[in-house]
Coordinates of C-alpha atoms in Angstrom, one line a residue:
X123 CA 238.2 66.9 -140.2
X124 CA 236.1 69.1 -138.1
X125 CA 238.1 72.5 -137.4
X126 CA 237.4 74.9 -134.0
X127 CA 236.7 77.8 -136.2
X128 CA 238.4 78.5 -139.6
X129 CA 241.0 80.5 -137.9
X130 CA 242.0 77.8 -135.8
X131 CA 244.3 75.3 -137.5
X132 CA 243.9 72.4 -134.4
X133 CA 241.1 69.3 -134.7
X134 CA 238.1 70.3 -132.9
X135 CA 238.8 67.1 -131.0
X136 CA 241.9 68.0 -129.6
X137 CA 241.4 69.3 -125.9
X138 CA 242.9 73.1 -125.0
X139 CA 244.3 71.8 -122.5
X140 CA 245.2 68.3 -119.6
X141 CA 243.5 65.6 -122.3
X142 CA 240.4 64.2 -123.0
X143 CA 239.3 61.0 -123.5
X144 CA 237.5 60.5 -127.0
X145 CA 234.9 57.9 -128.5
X146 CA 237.1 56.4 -131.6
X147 CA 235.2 55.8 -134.9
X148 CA 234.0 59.2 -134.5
X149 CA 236.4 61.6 -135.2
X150 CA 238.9 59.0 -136.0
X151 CA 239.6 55.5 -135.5
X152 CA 242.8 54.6 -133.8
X153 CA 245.7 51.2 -134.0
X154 CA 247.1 50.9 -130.8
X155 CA 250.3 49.0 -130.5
X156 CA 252.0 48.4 -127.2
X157 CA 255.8 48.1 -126.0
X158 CA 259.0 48.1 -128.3
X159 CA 257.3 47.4 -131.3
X160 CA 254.6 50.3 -130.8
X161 CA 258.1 52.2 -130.2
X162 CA 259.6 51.0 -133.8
X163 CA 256.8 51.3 -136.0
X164 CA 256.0 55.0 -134.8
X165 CA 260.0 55.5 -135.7
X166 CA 259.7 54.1 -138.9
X167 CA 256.5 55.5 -139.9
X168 CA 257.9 59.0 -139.2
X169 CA 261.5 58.3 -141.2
X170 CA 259.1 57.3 -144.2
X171 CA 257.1 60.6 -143.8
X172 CA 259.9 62.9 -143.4
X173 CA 258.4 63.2 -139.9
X174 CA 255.0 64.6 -141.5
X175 CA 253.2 61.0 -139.9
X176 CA 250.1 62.7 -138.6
X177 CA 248.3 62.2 -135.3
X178 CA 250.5 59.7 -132.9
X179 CA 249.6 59.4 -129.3
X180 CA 252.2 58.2 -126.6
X181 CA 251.2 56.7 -123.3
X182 CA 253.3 56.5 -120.7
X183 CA 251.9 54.2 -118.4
X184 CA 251.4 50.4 -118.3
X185 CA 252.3 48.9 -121.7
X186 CA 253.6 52.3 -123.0
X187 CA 251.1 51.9 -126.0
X188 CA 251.1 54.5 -129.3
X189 CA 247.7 55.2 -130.8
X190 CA 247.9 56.2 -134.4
X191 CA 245.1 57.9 -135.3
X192 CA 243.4 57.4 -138.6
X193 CA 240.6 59.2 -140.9
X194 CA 237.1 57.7 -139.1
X195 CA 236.0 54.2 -140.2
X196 CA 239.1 53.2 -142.0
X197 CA 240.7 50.5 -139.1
X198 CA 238.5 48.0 -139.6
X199 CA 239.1 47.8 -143.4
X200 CA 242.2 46.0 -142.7
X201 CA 243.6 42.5 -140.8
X202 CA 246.3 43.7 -137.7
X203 CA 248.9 41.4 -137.2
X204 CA 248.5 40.2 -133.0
X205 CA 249.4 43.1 -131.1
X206 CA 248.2 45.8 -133.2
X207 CA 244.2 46.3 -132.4
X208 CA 242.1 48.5 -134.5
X209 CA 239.9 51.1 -132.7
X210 CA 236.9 51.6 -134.5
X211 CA 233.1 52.5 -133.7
X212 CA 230.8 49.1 -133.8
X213 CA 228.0 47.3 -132.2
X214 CA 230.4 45.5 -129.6
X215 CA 232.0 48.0 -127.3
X216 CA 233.2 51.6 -127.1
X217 CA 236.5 52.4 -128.0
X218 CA 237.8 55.4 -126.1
X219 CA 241.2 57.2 -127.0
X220 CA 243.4 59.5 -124.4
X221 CA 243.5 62.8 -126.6
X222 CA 246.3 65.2 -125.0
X223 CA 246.1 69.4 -126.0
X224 CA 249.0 70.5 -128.2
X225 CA 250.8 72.3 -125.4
X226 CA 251.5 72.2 -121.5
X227 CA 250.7 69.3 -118.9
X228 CA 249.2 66.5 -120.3
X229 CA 250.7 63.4 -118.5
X230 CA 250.9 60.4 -119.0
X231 CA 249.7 61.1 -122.6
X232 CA 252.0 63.1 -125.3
X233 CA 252.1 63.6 -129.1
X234 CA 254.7 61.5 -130.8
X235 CA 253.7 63.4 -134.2
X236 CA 251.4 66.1 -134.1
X237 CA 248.2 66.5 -136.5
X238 CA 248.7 69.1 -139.2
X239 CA 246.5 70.3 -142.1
X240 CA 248.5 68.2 -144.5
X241 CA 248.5 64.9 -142.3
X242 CA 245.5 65.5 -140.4
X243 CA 245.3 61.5 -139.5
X244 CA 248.0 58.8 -140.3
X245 CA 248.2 57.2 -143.6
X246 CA 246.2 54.0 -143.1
X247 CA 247.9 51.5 -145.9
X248 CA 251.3 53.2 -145.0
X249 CA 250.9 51.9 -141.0
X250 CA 249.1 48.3 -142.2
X251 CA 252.3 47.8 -144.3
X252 CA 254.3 49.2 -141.3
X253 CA 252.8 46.5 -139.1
X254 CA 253.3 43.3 -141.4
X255 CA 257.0 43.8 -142.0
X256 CA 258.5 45.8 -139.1
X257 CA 259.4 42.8 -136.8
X258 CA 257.2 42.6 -133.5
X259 CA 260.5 42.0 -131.1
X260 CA 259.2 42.0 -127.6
X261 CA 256.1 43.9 -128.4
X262 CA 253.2 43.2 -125.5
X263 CA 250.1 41.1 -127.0
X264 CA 247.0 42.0 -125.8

C-alpha cells in the first residue's frame, strides 16, 4: 500500500478531506454489496475480526451499498454469489469507488471500518466465505 509520506500512517488514496472518487484495480479492487445483506456481511465480517476488518465504505444513498475494499487485483480471483459484484481493473469498463477522508464532512459516503497498517484492505477469502454462507435476505440484485 502506497503511504503519503512515512510519517503519515493513512493510504495515499484516501482524500484529506469531502471524498474522492477512485479508479478500482489500482490501489485496490473493491466487492460492493447493496441493502440488508451488504448491512450483515459488514457486521459479521467485523465480529470475526475483532472489529480489525480493514477498509469498508458505506453509502448512504440509493441501494445503501458497502464497498469492501481489497489488496489490488485479487476480486476477480473469485465467483460472487448475485448481488455481490467484484470491482476490479479490466478491458471492459472502469470501475470507480467513492473514497471518503478519515475525518469531517464526507456525505453520503462514510467508513464502516477504517484502514489500518495491520488491515490495510479486507481479507479477501475471509469476505468470499462471508458472502456464500451469510444468507442474502432482502439484499438488492444488481
Amino acid at each position: 500500500m502506497e503511504r503519503k509520506s512515512s510519517l503519515d500512517p493513512v493510504p495515499s488514496w484516501v482524500p484529506a478531506s469531502g471524498h474522492a472518487l477512485r479508479y478500482a484495480g489500482i490501489h485496490f479492487d473493491a466487492v460492493r454489496i447493496g441493502g440488508l445483506w451488504g448491512e450483515q456481511v459488514a457486521y459479521e465480517i467485523m465480529q470475526f475480526t475483532d472489529f480489525r476488518a480493514g477498509p469498508i465504505v458505506r453509502s448512504r444513498i440509493g441501494a445503501r451499498s458497502m464497498y469492501f475494499l481489497l489488496p489490488p487485483q485479487t476480486a476477480r480471483a473469485y465467483r460472487w454469489p448475485a448481488g455481490a459484484e467484484a470491482m476490479s481493473r479490466d478491458g471492459r469498463a472502469a470501475a470507480f469507488v467513492g473514497v471518503p477522508a478519515l475525518h469531517g464532512l464526507t456525505w453520503p459516503l462514510d467508513w464502516r471500518s477504517l484502514p489500518t497498517p495491520e488491515a490495510p484492505f479486507v481479507n479477501a477469502e475471509l469476505l468470499h466465505e462471508l458472502t456464500v454462507t451469510v444468507p442474502a435476505g432482502e439484499a438488492e440484485v444488481s
